[in-house]
mmCIF file of C-alpha atoms and ligand atoms in Angstrom:
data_model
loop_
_atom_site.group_PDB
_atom_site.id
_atom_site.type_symbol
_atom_site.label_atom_id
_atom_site.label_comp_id
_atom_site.label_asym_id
_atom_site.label_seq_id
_atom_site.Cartn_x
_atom_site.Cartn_y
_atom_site.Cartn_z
ATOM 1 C CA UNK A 805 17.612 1.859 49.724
ATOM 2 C CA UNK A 806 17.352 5.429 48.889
ATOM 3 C CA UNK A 807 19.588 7.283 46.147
ATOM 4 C CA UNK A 808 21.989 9.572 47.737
ATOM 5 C CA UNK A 809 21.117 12.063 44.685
ATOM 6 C CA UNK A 810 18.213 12.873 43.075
ATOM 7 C CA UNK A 811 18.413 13.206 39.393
ATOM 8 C CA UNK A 812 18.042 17.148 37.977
ATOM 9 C CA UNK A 813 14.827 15.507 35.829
ATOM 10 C CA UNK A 814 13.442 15.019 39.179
ATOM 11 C CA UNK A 815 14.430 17.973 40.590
ATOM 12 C CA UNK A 816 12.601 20.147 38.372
ATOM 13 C CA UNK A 817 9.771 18.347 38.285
ATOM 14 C CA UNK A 818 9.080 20.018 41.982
ATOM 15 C CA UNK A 819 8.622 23.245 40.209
ATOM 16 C CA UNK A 820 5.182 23.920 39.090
ATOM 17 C CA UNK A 821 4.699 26.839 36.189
ATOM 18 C CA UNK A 822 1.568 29.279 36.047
ATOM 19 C CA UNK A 823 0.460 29.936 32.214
ATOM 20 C CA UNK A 824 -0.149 33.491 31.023
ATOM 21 C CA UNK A 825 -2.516 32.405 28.350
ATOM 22 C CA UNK A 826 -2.364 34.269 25.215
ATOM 23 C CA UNK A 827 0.891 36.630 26.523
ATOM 24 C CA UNK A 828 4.109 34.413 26.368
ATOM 25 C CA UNK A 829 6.925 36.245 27.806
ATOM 26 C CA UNK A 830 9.653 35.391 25.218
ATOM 27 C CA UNK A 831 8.970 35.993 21.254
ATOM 28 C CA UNK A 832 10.853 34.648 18.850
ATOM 29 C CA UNK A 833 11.615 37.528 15.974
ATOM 30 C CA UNK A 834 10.016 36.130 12.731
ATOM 31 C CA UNK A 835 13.066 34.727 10.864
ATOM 32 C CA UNK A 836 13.786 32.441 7.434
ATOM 33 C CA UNK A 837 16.120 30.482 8.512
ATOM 34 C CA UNK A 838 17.353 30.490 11.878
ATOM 35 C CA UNK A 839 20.907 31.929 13.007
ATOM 36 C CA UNK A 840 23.522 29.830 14.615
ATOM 37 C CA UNK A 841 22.478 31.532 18.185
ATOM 38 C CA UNK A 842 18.594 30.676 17.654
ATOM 39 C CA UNK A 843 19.773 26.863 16.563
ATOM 40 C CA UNK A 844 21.745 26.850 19.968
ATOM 41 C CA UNK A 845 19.097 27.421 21.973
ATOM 42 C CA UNK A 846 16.921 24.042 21.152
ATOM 43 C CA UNK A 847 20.209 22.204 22.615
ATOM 44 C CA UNK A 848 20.994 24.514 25.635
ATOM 45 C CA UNK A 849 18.105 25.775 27.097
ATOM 46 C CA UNK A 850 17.375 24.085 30.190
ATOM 47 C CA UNK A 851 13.733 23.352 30.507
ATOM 48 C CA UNK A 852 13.846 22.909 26.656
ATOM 49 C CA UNK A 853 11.387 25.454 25.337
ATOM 50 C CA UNK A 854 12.699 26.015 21.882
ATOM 51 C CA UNK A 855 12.173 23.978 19.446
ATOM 52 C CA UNK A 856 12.855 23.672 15.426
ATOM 53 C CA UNK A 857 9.608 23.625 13.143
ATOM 54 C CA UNK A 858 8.828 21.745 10.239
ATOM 55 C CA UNK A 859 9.630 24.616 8.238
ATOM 56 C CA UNK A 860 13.489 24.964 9.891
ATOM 57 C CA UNK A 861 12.394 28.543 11.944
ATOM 58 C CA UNK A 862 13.581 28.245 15.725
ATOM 59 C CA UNK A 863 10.281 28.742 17.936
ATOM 60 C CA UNK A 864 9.391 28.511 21.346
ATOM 61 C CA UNK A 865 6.541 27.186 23.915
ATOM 62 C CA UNK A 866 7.635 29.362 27.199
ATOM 63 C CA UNK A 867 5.390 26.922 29.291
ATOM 64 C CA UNK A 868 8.466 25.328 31.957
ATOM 65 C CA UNK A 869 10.740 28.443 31.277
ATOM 66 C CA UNK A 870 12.771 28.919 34.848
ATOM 67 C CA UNK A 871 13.700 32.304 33.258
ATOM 68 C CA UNK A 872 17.407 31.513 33.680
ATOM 69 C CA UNK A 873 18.469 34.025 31.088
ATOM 70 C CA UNK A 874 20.541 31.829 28.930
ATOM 71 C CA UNK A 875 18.400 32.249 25.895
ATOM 72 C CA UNK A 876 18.525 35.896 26.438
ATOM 73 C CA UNK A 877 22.156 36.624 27.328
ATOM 74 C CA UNK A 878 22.395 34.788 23.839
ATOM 75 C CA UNK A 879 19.616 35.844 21.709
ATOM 76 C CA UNK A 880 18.527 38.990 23.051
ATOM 77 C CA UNK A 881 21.105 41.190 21.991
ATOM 78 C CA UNK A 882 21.620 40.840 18.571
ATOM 79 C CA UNK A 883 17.750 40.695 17.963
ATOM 80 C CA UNK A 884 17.400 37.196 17.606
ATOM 81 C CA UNK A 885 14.394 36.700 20.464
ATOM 82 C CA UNK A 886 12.622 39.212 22.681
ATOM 83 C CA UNK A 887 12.484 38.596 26.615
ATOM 84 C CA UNK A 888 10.847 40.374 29.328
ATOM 85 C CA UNK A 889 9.911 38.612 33.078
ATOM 86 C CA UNK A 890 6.359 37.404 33.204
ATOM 87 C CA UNK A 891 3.614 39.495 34.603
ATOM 88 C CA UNK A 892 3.720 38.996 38.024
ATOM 89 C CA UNK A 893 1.922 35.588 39.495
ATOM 90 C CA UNK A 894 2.598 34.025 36.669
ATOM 91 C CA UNK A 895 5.725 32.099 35.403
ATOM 92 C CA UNK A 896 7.411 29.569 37.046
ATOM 93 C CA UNK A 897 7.152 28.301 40.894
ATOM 94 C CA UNK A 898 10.144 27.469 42.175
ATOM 95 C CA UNK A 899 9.596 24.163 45.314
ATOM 96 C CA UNK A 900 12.628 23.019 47.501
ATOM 97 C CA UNK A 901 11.254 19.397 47.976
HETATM 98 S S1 SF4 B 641 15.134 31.793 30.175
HETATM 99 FE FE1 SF4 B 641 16.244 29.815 30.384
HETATM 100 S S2 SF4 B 641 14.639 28.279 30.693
HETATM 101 FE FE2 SF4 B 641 13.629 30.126 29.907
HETATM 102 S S3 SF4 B 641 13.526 29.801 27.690
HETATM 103 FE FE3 SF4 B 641 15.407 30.968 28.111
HETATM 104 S S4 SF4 B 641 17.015 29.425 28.302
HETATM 105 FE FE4 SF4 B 641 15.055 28.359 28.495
#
């Protein structure tokens, strides 16, 4: 019998994501210890890009980013992360499936 849901893991596992090698579309500013906005974002970000290092800095693998905007309605402003689209072609492919 088939679930009357599917669960959001499988969900975005329909999207597929394009890699701009070499020109990742969200930078992390270099930082010593990360602020309480850059430690947010390895809990809330959907597709779970950022991450904390062995050294305690906040960084991020954009590879999966659905560009949502959280991070950068968050981070963006107070100079925490830089964000731009990706070039076009790239980024992530959205499927309905
Ligand atoms: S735009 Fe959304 S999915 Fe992409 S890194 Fe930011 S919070 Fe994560």
């Amino acid at each position: 019998m088939r679930a009357p849901f599917a669960r959001i893991e499988d969900r975005l596992y329909q999207n597929r994501y394009l890699v701009d090698a070499g020109r990742p579309h969200i930078r992390v500013r270099p930082h010593q210890s990360p602020s309480a906005n850059l430690l947010a974002l390895t809990r809330i970000c959907p597709a779970k890009c950022y991450q904390v290092n062995e050294n305690g800095q906040v960084e991020i693998t954009v590879d999966g980013c659905m560009e949502c905007g959280t991070c950068r309605i968050l981070c963006e402003a107070n100079g925490d992360i830089d964000w731009s689209y990706p070039r076009g072609g790239f980024g992530v492919l959205f499927k309905f499936g």
